[in-house]
Amino acid sequence: MKFGLLVFVSAVQGFVPQGAFSRRSLTAEAVSKKDSYSITLLPGDGIGPEITEATKGVLEAVCERCGFQLELKEALIGGSAIDAVQDPFPKESLDQCLASDSVLLACIGGYKWDNNPRELRPETGLLKMRKEMGLFANLRPAKVLPQLLDASTLKKEVVEGVDVMVVRELTGDVYFGTPKGIDIIDGQRVGYNNMIYSENEIERIARVAGDVASKRSGKLCSVDKANVLDVSQLWRDVVTSTINTDFPDVDLSHMYVDNAAMQLIRWPKQFDTIVCGNIFGDILSDEASMLVGSLGMLPSASIGESGPGVFEPCHGSAPDIAGEDKANPLAMILSAAMMLKYDLDREEEAALIERAVEEALDLGVRTADIKQEDDGCKQIGCVEMGKVVADLVSKIDIPEVVAA
């Protein structure tokens, strides 16, 4: 897998942020364009199997239209893996992912496993996958679409034109730091985690963020809590040094995380590219995603320095609506488009899916999460939305890809 970043351009401007990553500009070989690819599907839990099926239909339509093959093979992760083999990410799944050209993940988690011991929780499997596959950078775009302006809970004048890219470090910080645990101290339970970053970990995510920002507006905001956390002071020092040295044309600013959380709601258009550590990025990327009205619309990519990437929707497993045909599959469908473009060197096919999703919205169909009262649109389910997009993939013009 290559990472580095290039202008995220396509004929479909609705879903495409100003800039994103390309794995063809900085490091090793990417998967070259070929007639057949091996893809690992991780349906996971909750609505995961439903949105996976909808996405498979779209991918089948793309393959038939464009004359190539995807060998789709499922593997276990999360709660489904715990139920099957008592391991949230078994070795067999890891080996299959590493042997694939790319990985497409739906979602994991659910109330059923919330009281399990830590090693038998779905989230532990997700963290293991990121660590074992070296997926240190997560890119989450949040671009407000004109068709869905009214779906946001914020005022139109606040969110119209918002286009933010959150670059989140994914394999360090308090989620992975040691020592950690719950011990008995002075007769009472004490829980602790270790928020830790090395200089090298900060440098590599700063370079990804600098590359992203340089291909967008040239603005980068680094988020930390340097006024009270030593690890954040190191973060600020290293980010500043890296950006000033490697990306001197990027306009770097810094913001404390509590202020950033407020500013994202108060005036989100002040932001372009945001870079932050794992826990701050986890929170802020979800907040930024909701600016568009629903997590059900937003894809993401997790990448490393080599090997396949993992492409997944930003939303969770929504166990409360699982099996009811109420899920929105568009974020996973768009994640599949990102996979085609950045892992499989199939840019035209990716643009075709992106355009089909936008045209589906133009047709006035909506899943429940993006349906607004008196909007004149027809509410449909997950299955039908997948079929609408797949049908459009089969008949609309293939967009012309604009070279970066």
PDB file of C-alpha atoms in Angstrom, residues 14-15 141-143 145 147-148 151 289-290 292-300 313-315 328-335 357-358 361 365-367 369-370 385:
ATOM      1  CA  GLY A  14     -20.796  16.275  -3.959  1.00  0.00           C
ATOM      2  CA  PHE A  15     -18.993  13.622  -1.945  1.00  0.00           C
ATOM      3  CA  PRO A 141     -13.843  13.679   5.311  1.00  0.00           C
ATOM      4  CA  ALA A 142     -16.865  15.712   6.358  1.00  0.00           C
ATOM      5  CA  LYS A 143     -18.340  17.633   3.445  1.00  0.00           C
ATOM      6  CA  LEU A 145     -23.872  18.138   0.511  1.00  0.00           C
ATOM      7  CA  GLN A 147     -29.017  17.841  -1.143  1.00  0.00           C
ATOM      8  CA  LEU A 148     -28.748  17.279   2.613  1.00  0.00           C
ATOM      9  CA  ALA A 151     -30.493  17.183   7.508  1.00  0.00           C
ATOM     10  CA  SER A 289     -19.104  13.994  10.656  1.00  0.00           C
ATOM     11  CA  MET A 290     -22.418  15.026  12.176  1.00  0.00           C
ATOM     12  CA  VAL A 292     -23.456  16.823   7.398  1.00  0.00           C
ATOM     13  CA  GLY A 293     -26.546  15.490   9.172  1.00  0.00           C
ATOM     14  CA  SER A 294     -25.783  11.784   9.438  1.00  0.00           C
ATOM     15  CA  LEU A 295     -22.841   9.480  10.007  1.00  0.00           C
ATOM     16  CA  GLY A 296     -24.587   7.250   7.486  1.00  0.00           C
ATOM     17  CA  MET A 297     -23.188   9.324   4.630  1.00  0.00           C
ATOM     18  CA  LEU A 298     -19.487   9.382   5.402  1.00  0.00           C
ATOM     19  CA  PRO A 299     -16.701   6.986   4.380  1.00  0.00           C
ATOM     20  CA  SER A 300     -13.236   6.707   5.859  1.00  0.00           C
ATOM     21  CA  PRO A 313     -18.064   3.838   7.089  1.00  0.00           C
ATOM     22  CA  CYS A 314     -17.741   6.260   9.978  1.00  0.00           C
ATOM     23  CA  HIS A 315     -20.892   5.095  11.721  1.00  0.00           C
ATOM     24  CA  ASN A 328     -28.234   3.715   5.378  1.00  0.00           C
ATOM     25  CA  PRO A 329     -25.712   1.828   3.186  1.00  0.00           C
ATOM     26  CA  LEU A 330     -24.311   4.895   1.419  1.00  0.00           C
ATOM     27  CA  ALA A 331     -21.303   5.411   3.699  1.00  0.00           C
ATOM     28  CA  MET A 332     -20.154   1.848   3.098  1.00  0.00           C
ATOM     29  CA  ILE A 333     -20.836   2.148  -0.633  1.00  0.00           C
ATOM     30  CA  LEU A 334     -18.715   5.299  -0.688  1.00  0.00           C
ATOM     31  CA  SER A 335     -16.033   3.515   1.338  1.00  0.00           C
ATOM     32  CA  VAL A 357     -24.783   7.907  -5.026  1.00  0.00           C
ATOM     33  CA  GLU A 358     -25.242  11.585  -5.775  1.00  0.00           C
ATOM     34  CA  LEU A 361     -30.068  11.568  -3.818  1.00  0.00           C
ATOM     35  CA  VAL A 365     -34.836   8.802  -2.252  1.00  0.00           C
ATOM     36  CA  ARG A 366     -33.741   8.860   1.370  1.00  0.00           C
ATOM     37  CA  THR A 367     -33.137   6.382   4.161  1.00  0.00           C
ATOM     38  CA  ASP A 369     -31.594   8.915   8.954  1.00  0.00           C
ATOM     39  CA  ILE A 370     -31.497  11.563   6.210  1.00  0.00           C
ATOM     40  CA  MET A 385     -31.166   2.087  -1.618  1.00  0.00           C
TER      41      MET A 385
END
